[in-house]
Amino acid sequence: MNHYQEAKVIIVYSYTAILELYLLCSLDATMRACKYLFSFLLLAVGHRYVTCRTIYLEVNTPTKEEIAFLKKYGYLPEESAEDIDFAYTPQSISEGLKKMQAFAGLPATGTLDSETKKLFNMKRCGVKDIENNISTRSRRYLVQQGWSSKNITFRVLNEPSTLSKERVEKQVEASLAIWAPHGGLTFTKVDTGHADIRFSFMRGDHGDGFPFDGLGHIVAHAFPPPVGALHFDDDEFWGDSPDKEQQVENDITDLFAVAVHEIGHALGLYHSDVKSSVMYPYYKVSVEKLSLDDIMGMHEIYMKDELFELEDIPLDVTESDSSVVPKFTRADDESNENEIPDLCYTNYDTIQVIQGKIFVFEEEWVWVLSKRRQIEEGYPKRYHDVFIGLPADINIVKTIYEKPNGKISIFSGRQYWEFDSNFHFLKRGSITEYSIPRNVPELTTVFISNYNNKTYLIEYERFWRYDEAKGAMDKGYPKDMSAWRQLPYPVDAAIIWEEDTFFFRGPRFWRFDNELVQAHEYYPLPTAQIWFPCQSNDEMYRYITNDEP
Ligand code: ZN
Ligand code: ZN
């Protein structure tokens, strides 16, 4: 029973008690005064009872507008059977509310409490929070396609009633400057003709199918590349004053804060549920710099093949956000074998690409990802249930690799187990067959380089190079791991992914430059947030340096 129901019951009881006293009084005509007193109480409590009932109903039943809100931002399926609001069951509305609460960083209760109600009226961006065609498992600085050129033109088409065009341009330029270094982008202003990114101020229905709503609530929206249009609601009082207090007092909407956010969309970013991200959908004025979440999104779109601008990552996270505080769920009691390790807060026994998918091994589990941050349905599974015939006493997959002939070898200790492409056991062997000396207890990493198609067998501080075609080790090995510059060792895993070589160690990874034979300068980065569907958090800042914590 919730507290509204409780309150209701108490009031009904009080009401009944007073009613009885009232009737008692009425029996005796001499108790006229008493009768009046109770008439008064009866009316007062009766009124309270009615008011309470009204609140109760109001709080638990979303209005038509609120259902429309849930639909608009992607928290309710857009096309229900007959597309009338009645078609939503209380359960589906509660589920929608939960998603909305979680995205905003509120407790996901599924009930329409006062904090949740506030969200309906808050100033915010008009772009959807959840794209229906995107799996929620892969959320977090979700990106769409970016601009194909890094030289992007922009144009301010008009100005709002409250600011001159020059002042708008100044704010727009400042907002673009925040994004530019994180994508290696240059923005060039044009005053006539077509521009990639266009800023304009419009009112109400302005012809793109997403009408504005007058003062408050939706303040702007933007379209991703290749459209690049940014629309600001001209019914807002747009301001550029640095005095934030004065802005709040006069209900002024800060152009800079909103422009930074909308530019994010125009560069290809979706909304983020990380409160410190500038891509958080609700309006906030404290936008001074991008969060790591935003930076990683830009990195994903524009910097994949280039260096990651580590210097620009804000190392002091000013806004503490309880929803992203790391929760260490690693079991203290390691004997509990049913505990599935949290992929976001663990090291990884090994990681490898097999049949084009990413396999992650930790303890007795394997996760399979069809691409970065997208875990396949049904995983994690016990790897003994995936690699049929692997002896039950194998309790760690130290390293694994897929041979050019499609066969897969799992290494543990000095032994390996070979499987066919359907993961059925074929044979057992020993690393002696690779001519690995007898004093090597195990290999930590085996991978085939796409640079020279050679197989690298890595111990702790040494590695060998094997030629699969010849079935023989190359001469001049082992070599020292220090030959691979900027890379700490021992490593836990090495993979080739989209033509790039990545090394993994603990919670970090490095991208390796085969030409320079060294790790890229701006690595490591945190493995969990880049490869797995894990939320950004303060903890990951520790992983972007070669220093061990
Ligand atoms: Zn937005
Ligand atoms: Zn518009």
XYZ file of C-alpha atoms and ligand atoms in Angstrom, residues 206 208 221 223 231, ligand 2:
6
model
C 7.905 25.851 -38.882
C 9.700 20.343 -40.587
C 16.142 20.696 -31.939
C 19.094 17.258 -37.417
C 16.348 25.224 -35.019
Zn 12.622 22.488 -36.638
